[in-house]
């Protein structure tokens, strides 16, 4: 079931803050284009297709929300962009076109750079940075926070040591950590879970990235801090035209921050389009099921919420035909269990992978 701390989820799924106004960045060329991305895990038990032919674009100054239940491939998609997929995972196919220079419009396929190449290292953590889901394991316990942010700034900026320290202090203050100067000299174990999450956000933002990948960045935070961080991300985006890939299973946060939404199920994109279409007119049965499983303003306090029947199958036991068919309320016998639907455009804005829209 959709989990949320953010107050937006207490509103009806059909009345989020998402509006039908098109954000300015959506008309610009994408800064990241993911095409036919496949990332597989080669285990003793067989091959797990964690990401199985994913496509989406991310535009400057806009936020692409990626949603879906745990295990649908959201985080592996994000790690694939930065080529930090852990073994036995491997990117086996696809392109990740990155428009490094907005002026020339030229793009580079990041997958042509080796994961440890100098080019990739200069982009990763600088031009494209990431807020990880697990702040506890993302910092070195052997170095102070100040040393760790200093290293990121040394690699990606030309600032002097004093300037790097001042910027680190400034960022800790901006994410709401008290006594930032003193905290620069402290080790990560002195930070609470919420402070570590905020410290990670400071670390990801301090290099002024063109693309920020945020993997459940506010899950560990209380409601007030969550709202402050979302506000900070939006301000940074406006100031720097930063593109954000925001991964979450919290649809309230998506309504608050996203311009476009990509819905993933079992490693595939099943629906994508503008955020207002997702909330006002979700097309894929999985999108509709996700939306009905969050509370609305009209939900009574003891009312049982609808849930999606069954659970997400293990990727090694992928159902035949449409992978969602064992859980789908609109399942068509003889079609959905045999053929696999393609992701196709059903109108100017929305792409859906479902036989219900085959004629469109
Ligand atoms: Fe449901 Fe069939 Fe559409 Fe899959 S293709 S989501 S099973 S109706």
mmCIF file of C-alpha atoms and ligand atoms in Angstrom:
data_model
loop_
_atom_site.group_PDB
_atom_site.id
_atom_site.type_symbol
_atom_site.label_atom_id
_atom_site.label_comp_id
_atom_site.label_asym_id
_atom_site.label_seq_id
_atom_site.Cartn_x
_atom_site.Cartn_y
_atom_site.Cartn_z
ATOM 1 C CA UNK A 1 0.000 0.000 0.000
ATOM 2 C CA UNK A 2 1.145 3.544 -0.663
ATOM 3 C CA UNK A 3 2.994 4.885 2.312
ATOM 4 C CA UNK A 4 3.083 8.589 3.069
ATOM 5 C CA UNK A 5 4.172 11.086 5.647
ATOM 6 C CA UNK A 6 3.432 14.058 3.528
ATOM 7 C CA UNK A 7 0.121 15.852 4.091
ATOM 8 C CA UNK A 8 -0.767 15.831 0.399
ATOM 9 C CA UNK A 9 -1.780 12.195 0.690
ATOM 10 C CA UNK A 10 -4.634 13.175 2.947
ATOM 11 C CA UNK A 11 -6.258 14.817 -0.044
ATOM 12 C CA UNK A 12 -8.216 13.012 -2.640
ATOM 13 C CA UNK A 13 -6.242 11.415 -5.400
ATOM 14 C CA UNK A 14 -8.263 13.389 -7.899
ATOM 15 C CA UNK A 15 -7.443 16.760 -6.377
ATOM 16 C CA UNK A 16 -3.683 17.060 -6.008
ATOM 17 C CA UNK A 17 -1.823 20.300 -6.469
ATOM 18 C CA UNK A 18 -0.807 19.107 -9.918
ATOM 19 C CA UNK A 19 -2.155 21.541 -12.509
ATOM 20 C CA UNK A 20 -2.699 21.225 -16.220
ATOM 21 C CA UNK A 21 -0.314 24.112 -16.967
ATOM 22 C CA UNK A 22 2.658 22.872 -18.926
ATOM 23 C CA UNK A 23 5.944 23.685 -17.162
ATOM 24 C CA UNK A 24 8.264 25.734 -19.322
ATOM 25 C CA UNK A 25 10.979 23.034 -19.414
ATOM 26 C CA UNK A 26 8.786 20.441 -21.114
ATOM 27 C CA UNK A 27 9.066 22.276 -24.418
ATOM 28 C CA UNK A 28 12.879 22.260 -24.216
ATOM 29 C CA UNK A 29 15.020 19.392 -25.518
ATOM 30 C CA UNK A 30 15.456 16.685 -22.915
ATOM 31 C CA UNK A 31 18.640 16.760 -20.879
ATOM 32 C CA UNK A 32 18.419 12.980 -20.369
ATOM 33 C CA UNK A 33 16.819 10.495 -22.757
ATOM 34 C CA UNK A 34 16.696 6.885 -21.650
ATOM 35 C CA UNK A 35 16.050 4.449 -24.494
ATOM 36 C CA UNK A 36 15.490 0.675 -24.358
ATOM 37 C CA UNK A 37 17.410 0.431 -21.116
ATOM 38 C CA UNK A 38 17.872 -3.123 -19.886
ATOM 39 C CA UNK A 39 19.681 -3.972 -16.683
ATOM 40 C CA UNK A 40 19.808 -7.628 -15.732
ATOM 41 C CA UNK A 41 21.095 -9.474 -12.681
ATOM 42 C CA UNK A 42 22.933 -12.703 -13.408
ATOM 43 C CA UNK A 43 22.299 -14.866 -10.347
ATOM 44 C CA UNK A 44 22.883 -18.579 -9.711
ATOM 45 C CA UNK A 45 19.126 -19.078 -9.969
ATOM 46 C CA UNK A 46 18.908 -17.387 -13.358
ATOM 47 C CA UNK A 47 18.701 -13.971 -14.985
ATOM 48 C CA UNK A 48 16.559 -11.313 -13.303
ATOM 49 C CA UNK A 49 15.391 -8.630 -15.742
ATOM 50 C CA UNK A 50 15.228 -5.819 -13.189
ATOM 51 C CA UNK A 51 14.982 -3.116 -15.861
ATOM 52 C CA UNK A 52 13.475 -4.424 -19.050
ATOM 53 C CA UNK A 53 13.362 -1.916 -21.907
ATOM 54 C CA UNK A 54 12.705 1.376 -20.129
ATOM 55 C CA UNK A 55 12.201 4.655 -22.040
ATOM 56 C CA UNK A 56 11.684 8.171 -20.724
ATOM 57 C CA UNK A 57 12.886 11.761 -21.157
ATOM 58 C CA UNK A 58 13.802 14.294 -18.484
ATOM 59 C CA UNK A 59 13.608 17.977 -19.396
ATOM 60 C CA UNK A 60 15.601 20.851 -17.871
ATOM 61 C CA UNK A 61 13.805 22.710 -15.094
ATOM 62 C CA UNK A 62 11.224 19.930 -14.651
ATOM 63 C CA UNK A 63 10.713 16.918 -12.434
ATOM 64 C CA UNK A 64 10.072 13.419 -13.673
ATOM 65 C CA UNK A 65 8.469 11.290 -10.979
ATOM 66 C CA UNK A 66 9.045 7.546 -11.201
ATOM 67 C CA UNK A 67 6.495 5.566 -9.209
ATOM 68 C CA UNK A 68 5.632 1.953 -8.544
ATOM 69 C CA UNK A 69 5.742 -0.611 -5.762
ATOM 70 C CA UNK A 70 9.014 -1.817 -4.231
ATOM 71 C CA UNK A 71 10.843 -4.120 -6.625
ATOM 72 C CA UNK A 72 9.495 -2.570 -9.829
ATOM 73 C CA UNK A 73 12.953 -1.396 -10.961
ATOM 74 C CA UNK A 74 12.847 2.313 -10.043
ATOM 75 C CA UNK A 75 16.120 2.425 -8.115
ATOM 76 C CA UNK A 76 17.989 0.174 -10.553
ATOM 77 C CA UNK A 77 16.904 2.483 -13.387
ATOM 78 C CA UNK A 78 18.355 5.439 -11.461
ATOM 79 C CA UNK A 79 21.594 3.606 -10.681
ATOM 80 C CA UNK A 80 21.884 2.579 -14.327
ATOM 81 C CA UNK A 81 21.919 6.243 -15.375
ATOM 82 C CA UNK A 82 25.000 6.766 -13.201
ATOM 83 C CA UNK A 83 26.430 3.303 -13.950
ATOM 84 C CA UNK A 84 26.612 2.326 -10.312
ATOM 85 C CA UNK A 85 24.682 -0.942 -10.511
ATOM 86 C CA UNK A 86 26.240 -3.448 -8.122
ATOM 87 C CA UNK A 87 27.290 -6.935 -9.285
ATOM 88 C CA UNK A 88 25.813 -9.294 -10.365
ATOM 89 C CA UNK A 89 23.805 -6.566 -12.118
ATOM 90 C CA UNK A 90 24.855 -5.365 -15.559
ATOM 91 C CA UNK A 91 23.452 -2.957 -18.136
ATOM 92 C CA UNK A 92 22.980 -5.176 -21.172
ATOM 93 C CA UNK A 93 21.259 -2.862 -23.626
ATOM 94 C CA UNK A 94 20.074 0.656 -24.273
ATOM 95 C CA UNK A 95 21.178 4.250 -24.487
ATOM 96 C CA UNK A 96 21.282 7.078 -21.980
ATOM 97 C CA UNK A 97 21.647 10.236 -24.036
ATOM 98 C CA UNK A 98 22.829 13.180 -21.944
ATOM 99 C CA UNK A 99 22.811 16.736 -23.321
ATOM 100 C CA UNK A 100 25.940 18.016 -21.674
ATOM 101 C CA UNK A 101 26.072 21.358 -23.425
ATOM 102 C CA UNK A 102 22.689 23.102 -23.682
ATOM 103 C CA UNK A 103 24.115 25.566 -26.239
ATOM 104 C CA UNK A 104 25.313 23.092 -28.851
ATOM 105 C CA UNK A 105 22.482 20.632 -28.249
ATOM 106 C CA UNK A 106 24.963 17.780 -28.696
ATOM 107 C CA UNK A 107 24.314 14.675 -26.678
ATOM 108 C CA UNK A 108 26.566 11.895 -25.445
ATOM 109 C CA UNK A 109 25.513 8.339 -24.720
ATOM 110 C CA UNK A 110 26.661 7.829 -21.128
ATOM 111 C CA UNK A 111 26.809 4.085 -21.722
ATOM 112 C CA UNK A 112 29.680 4.669 -24.158
ATOM 113 C CA UNK A 113 31.742 5.824 -21.189
ATOM 114 C CA UNK A 114 33.061 3.070 -18.960
ATOM 115 C CA UNK A 115 31.622 3.077 -15.454
ATOM 116 C CA UNK A 116 35.042 4.018 -14.039
ATOM 117 C CA UNK A 117 36.190 6.226 -16.904
ATOM 118 C CA UNK A 118 37.391 9.764 -16.225
ATOM 119 C CA UNK A 119 34.464 11.168 -18.246
ATOM 120 C CA UNK A 120 31.906 9.279 -16.202
ATOM 121 C CA UNK A 121 33.597 10.225 -12.923
ATOM 122 C CA UNK A 122 33.549 13.900 -13.923
ATOM 123 C CA UNK A 123 29.796 13.723 -14.587
ATOM 124 C CA UNK A 124 28.783 11.485 -11.686
ATOM 125 C CA UNK A 125 28.392 13.467 -8.466
ATOM 126 C CA UNK A 126 28.924 16.756 -10.331
ATOM 127 C CA UNK A 127 26.701 17.395 -13.342
ATOM 128 C CA UNK A 128 24.455 14.464 -12.415
ATOM 129 C CA UNK A 129 24.198 13.727 -8.725
ATOM 130 C CA UNK A 130 22.107 11.406 -6.654
ATOM 131 C CA UNK A 131 20.427 11.345 -3.271
ATOM 132 C CA UNK A 132 20.457 7.729 -2.154
ATOM 133 C CA UNK A 133 17.727 5.898 -0.313
ATOM 134 C CA UNK A 134 20.035 4.631 2.430
ATOM 135 C CA UNK A 135 21.975 7.535 3.950
ATOM 136 C CA UNK A 136 23.410 5.292 6.693
ATOM 137 C CA UNK A 137 25.405 3.255 4.200
ATOM 138 C CA UNK A 138 26.208 6.058 1.791
ATOM 139 C CA UNK A 139 28.700 7.944 3.971
ATOM 140 C CA UNK A 140 32.120 6.719 5.052
ATOM 141 C CA UNK A 141 32.182 6.281 8.822
ATOM 142 C CA UNK A 142 35.950 6.940 8.794
ATOM 143 C CA UNK A 143 35.787 10.540 7.621
ATOM 144 C CA UNK A 144 34.073 13.630 8.951
ATOM 145 C CA UNK A 145 31.150 15.015 7.012
ATOM 146 C CA UNK A 146 33.312 18.056 6.198
ATOM 147 C CA UNK A 147 35.971 15.854 4.590
ATOM 148 C CA UNK A 148 33.387 14.057 2.499
ATOM 149 C CA UNK A 149 31.683 17.169 1.163
ATOM 150 C CA UNK A 150 35.126 18.706 0.603
ATOM 151 C CA UNK A 151 36.097 15.794 -1.626
ATOM 152 C CA UNK A 152 32.947 16.183 -3.749
ATOM 153 C CA UNK A 153 33.603 19.908 -4.148
ATOM 154 C CA UNK A 154 37.309 19.402 -4.861
ATOM 155 C CA UNK A 155 36.499 16.957 -7.671
ATOM 156 C CA UNK A 156 33.777 19.038 -9.285
ATOM 157 C CA UNK A 157 34.602 22.716 -8.632
ATOM 158 C CA UNK A 158 37.609 25.042 -8.704
ATOM 159 C CA UNK A 159 36.952 26.470 -5.252
ATOM 160 C CA UNK A 160 39.716 27.007 -2.681
ATOM 161 C CA UNK A 161 39.767 24.941 0.519
ATOM 162 C CA UNK A 162 38.255 27.799 2.550
ATOM 163 C CA UNK A 163 35.542 28.392 -0.040
ATOM 164 C CA UNK A 164 34.719 24.672 -0.055
ATOM 165 C CA UNK A 165 34.391 24.688 3.724
ATOM 166 C CA UNK A 166 32.154 27.768 3.672
ATOM 167 C CA UNK A 167 29.972 26.226 0.976
ATOM 168 C CA UNK A 168 29.668 23.016 3.009
ATOM 169 C CA UNK A 169 28.554 25.036 6.057
ATOM 170 C CA UNK A 170 26.135 26.986 3.908
ATOM 171 C CA UNK A 171 24.569 23.801 2.526
ATOM 172 C CA UNK A 172 24.215 22.174 5.941
ATOM 173 C CA UNK A 173 22.410 25.324 7.094
ATOM 174 C CA UNK A 174 20.180 25.329 3.996
ATOM 175 C CA UNK A 175 18.990 21.782 4.665
ATOM 176 C CA UNK A 176 18.218 22.735 8.254
ATOM 177 C CA UNK A 177 21.049 21.163 10.255
ATOM 178 C CA UNK A 178 21.763 23.168 13.421
ATOM 179 C CA UNK A 179 25.353 24.287 14.284
ATOM 180 C CA UNK A 180 26.558 23.610 10.732
ATOM 181 C CA UNK A 181 30.139 24.767 11.327
ATOM 182 C CA UNK A 182 30.570 22.330 14.191
ATOM 183 C CA UNK A 183 28.822 19.499 12.288
ATOM 184 C CA UNK A 184 31.362 19.809 9.452
ATOM 185 C CA UNK A 185 33.951 18.423 11.889
ATOM 186 C CA UNK A 186 31.774 15.524 13.062
ATOM 187 C CA UNK A 187 31.595 11.922 11.866
ATOM 188 C CA UNK A 188 28.380 10.605 10.275
ATOM 189 C CA UNK A 189 27.557 8.412 13.317
ATOM 190 C CA UNK A 190 26.937 11.628 15.265
ATOM 191 C CA UNK A 191 24.074 12.519 12.926
ATOM 192 C CA UNK A 192 20.535 11.195 13.447
ATOM 193 C CA UNK A 193 18.863 9.318 10.556
ATOM 194 C CA UNK A 194 16.963 12.422 9.466
ATOM 195 C CA UNK A 195 20.090 14.592 9.714
ATOM 196 C CA UNK A 196 22.062 12.094 7.630
ATOM 197 C CA UNK A 197 19.348 12.228 4.979
ATOM 198 C CA UNK A 198 19.555 16.021 4.956
ATOM 199 C CA UNK A 199 23.370 15.903 4.906
ATOM 200 C CA UNK A 200 23.144 13.647 1.855
ATOM 201 C CA UNK A 201 20.828 16.122 0.151
ATOM 202 C CA UNK A 202 23.366 18.892 0.903
ATOM 203 C CA UNK A 203 26.146 16.763 -0.566
ATOM 204 C CA UNK A 204 24.172 16.022 -3.746
ATOM 205 C CA UNK A 205 23.149 19.653 -4.273
ATOM 206 C CA UNK A 206 26.410 21.424 -3.416
ATOM 207 C CA UNK A 207 27.937 20.833 -6.859
ATOM 208 C CA UNK A 208 25.006 22.583 -8.511
ATOM 209 C CA UNK A 209 24.005 19.587 -10.666
ATOM 210 C CA UNK A 210 22.172 19.846 -13.974
ATOM 211 C CA UNK A 211 20.356 16.629 -13.158
ATOM 212 C CA UNK A 212 19.484 15.455 -9.660
ATOM 213 C CA UNK A 213 18.356 11.876 -9.143
ATOM 214 C CA UNK A 214 16.505 11.641 -5.850
ATOM 215 C CA UNK A 215 15.701 8.112 -4.692
ATOM 216 C CA UNK A 216 13.096 8.316 -1.907
ATOM 217 C CA UNK A 217 14.867 11.450 -0.587
ATOM 218 C CA UNK A 218 12.288 12.402 2.010
ATOM 219 C CA UNK A 219 11.113 9.022 3.288
ATOM 220 C CA UNK A 220 13.172 9.173 6.504
ATOM 221 C CA UNK A 221 12.120 12.730 7.325
ATOM 222 C CA UNK A 222 9.330 14.090 9.483
ATOM 223 C CA UNK A 223 6.494 15.917 7.730
ATOM 224 C CA UNK A 224 7.821 19.424 8.423
ATOM 225 C CA UNK A 225 11.340 18.668 7.240
ATOM 226 C CA UNK A 226 9.948 16.816 4.238
ATOM 227 C CA UNK A 227 8.018 19.929 3.192
ATOM 228 C CA UNK A 228 11.132 22.104 3.701
ATOM 229 C CA UNK A 229 13.273 19.791 1.586
ATOM 230 C CA UNK A 230 10.726 19.660 -1.246
ATOM 231 C CA UNK A 231 10.575 23.444 -1.134
ATOM 232 C CA UNK A 232 14.375 23.622 -1.271
ATOM 233 C CA UNK A 233 14.510 21.252 -4.254
ATOM 234 C CA UNK A 234 11.935 23.333 -6.089
ATOM 235 C CA UNK A 235 13.805 26.571 -5.380
ATOM 236 C CA UNK A 236 17.075 25.030 -6.592
ATOM 237 C CA UNK A 237 15.300 23.858 -9.688
ATOM 238 C CA UNK A 238 13.972 27.332 -10.449
ATOM 239 C CA UNK A 239 17.351 28.979 -9.809
ATOM 240 C CA UNK A 240 19.435 26.563 -11.868
ATOM 241 C CA UNK A 241 17.004 25.009 -14.339
ATOM 242 C CA UNK A 242 17.907 21.700 -12.721
ATOM 243 C CA UNK A 243 16.140 18.567 -13.938
ATOM 244 C CA UNK A 244 15.028 16.172 -11.219
ATOM 245 C CA UNK A 245 14.312 12.459 -11.444
ATOM 246 C CA UNK A 246 12.265 11.843 -8.314
ATOM 247 C CA UNK A 247 11.738 8.222 -7.307
ATOM 248 C CA UNK A 248 9.117 7.484 -4.720
ATOM 249 C CA UNK A 249 6.112 5.366 -3.891
ATOM 250 C CA UNK A 250 4.511 8.368 -2.187
ATOM 251 C CA UNK A 251 1.950 9.759 -4.611
ATOM 252 C CA UNK A 252 1.337 12.793 -2.372
ATOM 253 C CA UNK A 253 4.921 13.890 -2.927
ATOM 254 C CA UNK A 254 4.546 13.229 -6.667
ATOM 255 C CA UNK A 255 1.472 15.480 -6.787
ATOM 256 C CA UNK A 256 3.484 18.170 -5.040
ATOM 257 C CA UNK A 257 6.703 18.088 -7.023
ATOM 258 C CA UNK A 258 6.417 16.257 -10.367
ATOM 259 C CA UNK A 259 5.664 17.639 -13.814
ATOM 260 C CA UNK A 260 5.619 14.250 -15.505
ATOM 261 C CA UNK A 261 5.119 10.741 -14.168
ATOM 262 C CA UNK A 262 6.492 7.397 -15.272
ATOM 263 C CA UNK A 263 4.778 4.357 -13.740
ATOM 264 C CA UNK A 264 6.879 1.190 -13.597
ATOM 265 C CA UNK A 265 5.793 -2.382 -13.029
ATOM 266 C CA UNK A 266 8.176 -5.338 -12.990
ATOM 267 C CA UNK A 267 10.989 -3.514 -14.778
ATOM 268 C CA UNK A 268 8.828 -1.940 -17.474
ATOM 269 C CA UNK A 269 7.150 1.420 -18.013
ATOM 270 C CA UNK A 270 3.378 0.843 -18.094
ATOM 271 C CA UNK A 271 2.243 4.469 -18.288
ATOM 272 C CA UNK A 272 3.880 7.869 -18.691
ATOM 273 C CA UNK A 273 2.616 11.381 -19.173
ATOM 274 C CA UNK A 274 2.001 14.740 -17.485
ATOM 275 C CA UNK A 275 1.279 14.623 -13.758
ATOM 276 C CA UNK A 276 -2.214 16.091 -14.107
ATOM 277 C CA UNK A 277 -3.179 13.308 -16.553
ATOM 278 C CA UNK A 278 -1.874 10.723 -14.122
ATOM 279 C CA UNK A 279 -4.062 12.032 -11.299
ATOM 280 C CA UNK A 280 -7.105 13.157 -13.287
ATOM 281 C CA UNK A 281 -7.244 10.473 -15.952
ATOM 282 C CA UNK A 282 -4.998 7.491 -15.123
ATOM 283 C CA UNK A 283 -5.261 4.978 -17.947
ATOM 284 C CA UNK A 284 -3.363 1.842 -17.006
ATOM 285 C CA UNK A 285 -5.209 -0.415 -14.526
ATOM 286 C CA UNK A 286 -2.069 -0.470 -12.358
ATOM 287 C CA UNK A 287 -1.972 3.362 -12.187
ATOM 288 C CA UNK A 288 -5.646 3.367 -11.257
ATOM 289 C CA UNK A 289 -5.071 0.740 -8.578
ATOM 290 C CA UNK A 290 -2.167 2.746 -7.108
ATOM 291 C CA UNK A 291 -4.344 5.842 -6.904
ATOM 292 C CA UNK A 292 -7.308 4.134 -5.266
ATOM 293 C CA UNK A 293 -5.083 2.707 -2.539
ATOM 294 C CA UNK A 294 -4.238 6.106 -1.027
ATOM 295 C CA UNK A 295 -6.516 7.845 1.461
ATOM 296 C CA UNK A 296 -8.591 10.804 0.345
ATOM 297 C CA UNK A 297 -10.224 13.665 2.250
ATOM 298 C CA UNK A 298 -13.430 11.677 2.121
ATOM 299 C CA UNK A 299 -11.986 8.469 3.545
ATOM 300 C CA UNK A 300 -13.579 7.740 6.916
ATOM 301 C CA UNK A 301 -11.148 7.249 9.779
ATOM 302 C CA UNK A 302 -11.755 3.487 10.178
ATOM 303 C CA UNK A 303 -12.561 2.768 6.556
ATOM 304 C CA UNK A 304 -10.479 0.002 4.989
ATOM 305 C CA UNK A 305 -8.617 1.272 1.911
ATOM 306 C CA UNK A 306 -8.729 -0.730 -1.316
ATOM 307 C CA UNK A 307 -5.440 -2.541 -1.948
ATOM 308 C CA UNK A 308 -3.997 -4.069 -5.099
ATOM 309 C CA UNK A 309 -4.771 -7.762 -4.961
ATOM 310 C CA UNK A 310 -1.828 -10.161 -4.805
ATOM 311 C CA UNK A 311 1.764 -9.060 -4.658
ATOM 312 C CA UNK A 312 4.361 -8.076 -7.207
ATOM 313 C CA UNK A 313 5.727 -11.348 -8.686
ATOM 314 C CA UNK A 314 9.405 -12.227 -8.407
ATOM 315 C CA UNK A 315 11.067 -11.090 -11.633
ATOM 316 C CA UNK A 316 12.295 -14.661 -12.210
ATOM 317 C CA UNK A 317 8.695 -15.881 -12.192
ATOM 318 C CA UNK A 318 7.420 -13.271 -14.575
ATOM 319 C CA UNK A 319 3.819 -14.045 -15.603
ATOM 320 C CA UNK A 320 3.195 -14.734 -19.290
ATOM 321 C CA UNK A 321 1.634 -11.993 -21.414
ATOM 322 C CA UNK A 322 1.010 -8.768 -19.524
ATOM 323 C CA UNK A 323 2.992 -9.030 -16.277
ATOM 324 C CA UNK A 324 0.173 -7.312 -14.375
ATOM 325 C CA UNK A 325 -2.541 -9.747 -15.521
ATOM 326 C CA UNK A 326 -2.735 -11.906 -12.325
ATOM 327 C CA UNK A 327 -3.625 -8.744 -10.363
ATOM 328 C CA UNK A 328 -5.603 -6.832 -12.954
ATOM 329 C CA UNK A 329 -9.308 -6.088 -12.505
ATOM 330 C CA UNK A 330 -9.714 -5.522 -16.271
ATOM 331 C CA UNK A 331 -7.924 -8.697 -17.364
ATOM 332 C CA UNK A 332 -9.013 -10.065 -20.780
ATOM 333 C CA UNK A 333 -8.834 -13.873 -20.837
ATOM 334 C CA UNK A 334 -7.068 -15.229 -23.900
ATOM 335 C CA UNK A 335 -5.297 -11.933 -24.614
ATOM 336 C CA UNK A 336 -3.664 -10.511 -21.503
ATOM 337 C CA UNK A 337 -2.269 -13.863 -20.364
ATOM 338 C CA UNK A 338 -0.805 -14.645 -23.790
ATOM 339 C CA UNK A 339 0.404 -11.474 -25.483
ATOM 340 C CA UNK A 340 2.586 -8.748 -24.035
ATOM 341 C CA UNK A 341 1.273 -5.204 -24.641
ATOM 342 C CA UNK A 342 3.613 -2.583 -26.111
ATOM 343 C CA UNK A 343 3.990 0.929 -24.700
ATOM 344 C CA UNK A 344 2.143 3.098 -27.242
ATOM 345 C CA UNK A 345 0.968 6.703 -27.413
ATOM 346 C CA UNK A 346 -2.754 6.898 -26.733
ATOM 347 C CA UNK A 347 -2.971 10.664 -27.071
ATOM 348 C CA UNK A 348 -0.658 13.632 -27.513
ATOM 349 C CA UNK A 349 0.747 13.315 -23.996
ATOM 350 C CA UNK A 350 0.203 9.830 -22.616
ATOM 351 C CA UNK A 351 1.852 6.503 -23.347
ATOM 352 C CA UNK A 352 0.254 3.338 -22.010
ATOM 353 C CA UNK A 353 1.010 -0.341 -22.278
ATOM 354 C CA UNK A 354 -2.369 -2.100 -22.055
ATOM 355 C CA UNK A 355 -4.678 -3.943 -24.456
ATOM 356 C CA UNK A 356 -7.628 -1.826 -23.294
ATOM 357 C CA UNK A 357 -6.227 0.968 -25.471
ATOM 358 C CA UNK A 358 -5.075 -1.130 -28.399
ATOM 359 C CA UNK A 359 -7.557 0.503 -30.792
ATOM 360 C CA UNK A 360 -6.407 4.000 -29.897
HETATM 361 FE FE1 LIG B 1 -4.876 -5.530 -17.402
HETATM 362 FE FE2 LIG B 1 -4.757 -6.715 -19.775
HETATM 363 FE FE3 LIG B 1 -4.199 -4.136 -19.544
HETATM 364 FE FE4 LIG B 1 -2.528 -5.954 -18.584
HETATM 365 S S1 LIG B 1 -3.042 -5.639 -20.732
HETATM 366 S S2 LIG B 1 -3.169 -4.101 -17.571
HETATM 367 S S3 LIG B 1 -3.941 -7.490 -17.829
HETATM 368 S S4 LIG B 1 -6.165 -5.131 -19.177
#
